[in-house]
XYZ file of N, CA, C and O in Angstrom:
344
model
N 41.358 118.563 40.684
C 40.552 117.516 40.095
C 39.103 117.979 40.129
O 38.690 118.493 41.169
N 38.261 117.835 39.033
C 37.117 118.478 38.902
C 36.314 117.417 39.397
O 36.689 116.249 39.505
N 34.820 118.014 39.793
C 33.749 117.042 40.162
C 33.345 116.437 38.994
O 32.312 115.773 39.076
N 33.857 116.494 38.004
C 33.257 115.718 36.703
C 33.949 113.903 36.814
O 33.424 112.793 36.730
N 34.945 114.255 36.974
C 35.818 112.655 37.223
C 35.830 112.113 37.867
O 36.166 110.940 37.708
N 35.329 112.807 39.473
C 34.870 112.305 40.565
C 33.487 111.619 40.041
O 33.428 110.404 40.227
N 32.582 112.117 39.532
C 30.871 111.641 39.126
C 31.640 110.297 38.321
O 31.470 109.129 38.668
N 32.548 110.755 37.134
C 32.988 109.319 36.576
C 33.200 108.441 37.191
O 32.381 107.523 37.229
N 34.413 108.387 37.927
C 34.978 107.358 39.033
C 33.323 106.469 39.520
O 33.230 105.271 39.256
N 32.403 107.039 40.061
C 31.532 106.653 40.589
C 30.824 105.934 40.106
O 30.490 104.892 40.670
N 30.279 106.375 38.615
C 29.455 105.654 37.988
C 29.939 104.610 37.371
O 29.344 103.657 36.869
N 31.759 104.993 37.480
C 31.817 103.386 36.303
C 32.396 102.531 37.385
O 32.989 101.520 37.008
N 32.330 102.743 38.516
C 32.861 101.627 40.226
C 31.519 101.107 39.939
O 31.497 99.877 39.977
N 30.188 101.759 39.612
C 28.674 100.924 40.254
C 28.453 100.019 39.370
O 28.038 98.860 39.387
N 29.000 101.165 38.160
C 28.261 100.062 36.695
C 29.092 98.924 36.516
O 28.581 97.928 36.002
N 30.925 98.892 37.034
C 31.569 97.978 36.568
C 31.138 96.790 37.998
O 30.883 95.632 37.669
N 31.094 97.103 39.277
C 30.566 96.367 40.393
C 29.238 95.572 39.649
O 29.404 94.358 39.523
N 27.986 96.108 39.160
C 27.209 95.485 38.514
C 27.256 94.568 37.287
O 26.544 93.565 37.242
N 27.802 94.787 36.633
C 28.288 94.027 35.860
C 29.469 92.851 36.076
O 29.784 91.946 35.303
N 29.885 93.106 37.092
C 31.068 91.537 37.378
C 30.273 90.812 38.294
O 30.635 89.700 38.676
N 29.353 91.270 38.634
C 28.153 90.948 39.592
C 29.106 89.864 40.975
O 29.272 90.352 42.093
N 29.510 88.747 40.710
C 30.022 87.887 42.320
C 31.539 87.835 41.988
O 32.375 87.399 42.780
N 31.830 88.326 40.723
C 32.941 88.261 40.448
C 33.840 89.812 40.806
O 35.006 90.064 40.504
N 32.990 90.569 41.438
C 33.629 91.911 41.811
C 34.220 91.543 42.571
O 34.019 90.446 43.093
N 35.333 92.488 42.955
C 36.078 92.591 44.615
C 37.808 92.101 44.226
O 38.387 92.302 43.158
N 38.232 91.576 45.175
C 39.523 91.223 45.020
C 39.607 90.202 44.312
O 38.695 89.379 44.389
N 40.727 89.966 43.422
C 41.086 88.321 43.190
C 41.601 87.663 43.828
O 42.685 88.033 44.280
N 40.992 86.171 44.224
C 42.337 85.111 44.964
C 43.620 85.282 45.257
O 44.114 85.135 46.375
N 44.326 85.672 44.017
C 45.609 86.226 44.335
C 45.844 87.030 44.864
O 46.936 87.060 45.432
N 44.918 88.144 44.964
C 45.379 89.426 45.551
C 44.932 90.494 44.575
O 44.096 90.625 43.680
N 46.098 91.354 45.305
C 46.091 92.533 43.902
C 44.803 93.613 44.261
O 44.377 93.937 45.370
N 44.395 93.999 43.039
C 43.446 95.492 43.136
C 42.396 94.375 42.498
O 42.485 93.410 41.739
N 41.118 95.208 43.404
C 40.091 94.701 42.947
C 39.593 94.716 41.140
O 39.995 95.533 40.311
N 38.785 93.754 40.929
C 38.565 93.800 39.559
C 37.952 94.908 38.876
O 38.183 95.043 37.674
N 36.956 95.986 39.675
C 36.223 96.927 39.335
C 37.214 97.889 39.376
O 36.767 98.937 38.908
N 38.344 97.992 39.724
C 39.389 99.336 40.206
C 40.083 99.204 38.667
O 40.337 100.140 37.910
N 40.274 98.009 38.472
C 41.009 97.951 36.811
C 40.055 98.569 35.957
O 40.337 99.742 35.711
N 39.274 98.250 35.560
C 37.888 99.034 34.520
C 38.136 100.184 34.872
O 38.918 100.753 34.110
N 37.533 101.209 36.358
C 37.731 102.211 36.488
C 38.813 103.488 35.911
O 38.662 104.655 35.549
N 39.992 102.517 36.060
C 41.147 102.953 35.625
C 41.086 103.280 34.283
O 41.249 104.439 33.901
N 40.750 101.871 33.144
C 40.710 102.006 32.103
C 40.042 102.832 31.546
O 40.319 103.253 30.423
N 38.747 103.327 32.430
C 38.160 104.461 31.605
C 38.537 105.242 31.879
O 38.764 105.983 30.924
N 39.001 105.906 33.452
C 40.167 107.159 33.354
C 41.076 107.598 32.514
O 41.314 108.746 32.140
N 41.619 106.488 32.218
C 42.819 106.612 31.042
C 42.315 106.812 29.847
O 42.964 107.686 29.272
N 41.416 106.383 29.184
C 40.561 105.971 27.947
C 39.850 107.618 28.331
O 40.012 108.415 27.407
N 39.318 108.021 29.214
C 39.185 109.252 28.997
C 39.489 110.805 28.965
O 38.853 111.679 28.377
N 40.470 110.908 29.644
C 41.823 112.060 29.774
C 42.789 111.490 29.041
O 43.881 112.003 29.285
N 42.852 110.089 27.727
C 43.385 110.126 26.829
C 45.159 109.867 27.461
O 46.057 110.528 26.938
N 45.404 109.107 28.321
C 46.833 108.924 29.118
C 46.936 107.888 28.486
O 45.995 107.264 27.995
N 48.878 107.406 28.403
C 49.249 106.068 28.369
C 48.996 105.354 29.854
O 48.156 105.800 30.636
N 49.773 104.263 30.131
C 49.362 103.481 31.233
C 49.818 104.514 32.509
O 49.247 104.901 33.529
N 51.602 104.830 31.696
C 52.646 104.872 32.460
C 51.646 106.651 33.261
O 51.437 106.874 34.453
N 51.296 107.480 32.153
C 50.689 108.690 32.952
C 49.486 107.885 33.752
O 49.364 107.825 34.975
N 48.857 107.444 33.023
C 47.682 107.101 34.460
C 48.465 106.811 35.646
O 48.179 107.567 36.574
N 49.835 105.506 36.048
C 49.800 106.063 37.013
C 50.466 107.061 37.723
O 50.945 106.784 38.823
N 50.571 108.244 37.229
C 51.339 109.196 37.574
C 50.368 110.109 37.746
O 50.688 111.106 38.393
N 49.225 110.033 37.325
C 48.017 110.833 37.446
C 47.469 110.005 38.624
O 47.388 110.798 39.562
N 47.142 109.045 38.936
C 46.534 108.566 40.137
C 47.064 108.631 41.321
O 46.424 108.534 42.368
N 48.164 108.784 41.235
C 49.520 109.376 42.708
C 48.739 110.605 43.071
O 48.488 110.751 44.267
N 48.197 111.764 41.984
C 48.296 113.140 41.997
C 46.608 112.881 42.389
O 46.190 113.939 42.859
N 45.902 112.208 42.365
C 44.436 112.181 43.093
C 43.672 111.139 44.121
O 42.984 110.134 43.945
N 44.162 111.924 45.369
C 44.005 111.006 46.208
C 42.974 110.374 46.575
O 42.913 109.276 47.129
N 41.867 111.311 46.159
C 40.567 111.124 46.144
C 39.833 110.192 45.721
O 38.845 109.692 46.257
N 40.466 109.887 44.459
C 39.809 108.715 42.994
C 40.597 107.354 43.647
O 40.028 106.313 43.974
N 42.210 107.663 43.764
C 43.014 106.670 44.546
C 42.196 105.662 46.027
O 42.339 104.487 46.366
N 41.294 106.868 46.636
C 40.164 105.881 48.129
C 39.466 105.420 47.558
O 39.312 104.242 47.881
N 38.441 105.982 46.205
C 37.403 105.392 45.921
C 37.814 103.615 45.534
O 37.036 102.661 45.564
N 39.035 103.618 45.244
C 39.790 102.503 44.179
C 40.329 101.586 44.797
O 40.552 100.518 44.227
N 40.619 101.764 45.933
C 41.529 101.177 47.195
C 42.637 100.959 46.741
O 43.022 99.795 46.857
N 43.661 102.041 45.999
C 45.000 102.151 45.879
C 45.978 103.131 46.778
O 45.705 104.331 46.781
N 46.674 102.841 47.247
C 47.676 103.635 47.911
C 48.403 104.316 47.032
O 49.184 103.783 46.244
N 48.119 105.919 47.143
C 48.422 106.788 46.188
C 49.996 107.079 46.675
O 50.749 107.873 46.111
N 50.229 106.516 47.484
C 51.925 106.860 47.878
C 52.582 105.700 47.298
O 53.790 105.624 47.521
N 52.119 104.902 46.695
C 52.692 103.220 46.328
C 51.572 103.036 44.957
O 50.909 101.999 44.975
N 51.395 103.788 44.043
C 50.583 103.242 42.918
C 51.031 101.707 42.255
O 52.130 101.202 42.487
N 50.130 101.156 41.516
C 50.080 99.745 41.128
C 51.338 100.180 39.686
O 51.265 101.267 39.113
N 52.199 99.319 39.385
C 53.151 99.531 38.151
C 52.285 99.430 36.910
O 51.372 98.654 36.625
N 52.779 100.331 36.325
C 51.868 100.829 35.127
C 51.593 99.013 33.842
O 50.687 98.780 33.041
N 52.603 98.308 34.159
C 52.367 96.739 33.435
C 50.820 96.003 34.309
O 50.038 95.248 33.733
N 50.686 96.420 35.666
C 49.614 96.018 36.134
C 48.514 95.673 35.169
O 48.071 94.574 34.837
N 48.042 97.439 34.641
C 47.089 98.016 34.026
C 47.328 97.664 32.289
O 46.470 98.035 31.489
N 48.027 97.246 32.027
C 48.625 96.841 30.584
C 48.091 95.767 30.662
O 47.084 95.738 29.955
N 48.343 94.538 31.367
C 48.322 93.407 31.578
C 46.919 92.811 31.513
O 46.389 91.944 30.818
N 46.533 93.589 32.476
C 44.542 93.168 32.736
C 43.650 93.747 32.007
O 42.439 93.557 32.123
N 44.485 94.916 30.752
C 43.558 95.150 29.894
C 43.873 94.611 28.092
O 43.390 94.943 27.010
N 45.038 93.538 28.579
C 45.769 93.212 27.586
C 44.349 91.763 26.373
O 44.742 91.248 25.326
């Protein structure tokens, strides 16, 4: 995994954290935080993956997986990421 996607990951956790401004963090229900979905979406949206490879690509980087607070041994089901960007 290159330091280029790592710099991504980063900038779009601050910019998407800034922009949901009190609405960042977890939802009530649970689940992955709201900024970890965006993140995703631009991962995917930018290495050009369906859902189902993103998460098969996020298993394979454990790194992007801490920044995200996903358990890369247990990724979120690829309908997760369908769903919240539906």
């Amino acid at each position: 995994m290159g330091v280029a996607l790592l710099d991504l990951v980063e900038t779009a956790l601050r910019v998407a954290k800034q922009a949901l401004g009190n609405r960042a963090g977890k939802p009530d229900s649970g689940g992955l935080a709201r900024e970890a979905h965006i993140v995703a979406h631009c991962i995917r949206k930018e290495e050009g993956h369906t859902y189902a490879e993103l998460v098969d690509r996020l298993s394979l980087m454990p790194a992007v997986c801490d920044r995200l607070g996903i358990n890369p041994d247990a990724p979120p089901d690829p309908t997760t990421f369908y769903h919240s960007f539906d």
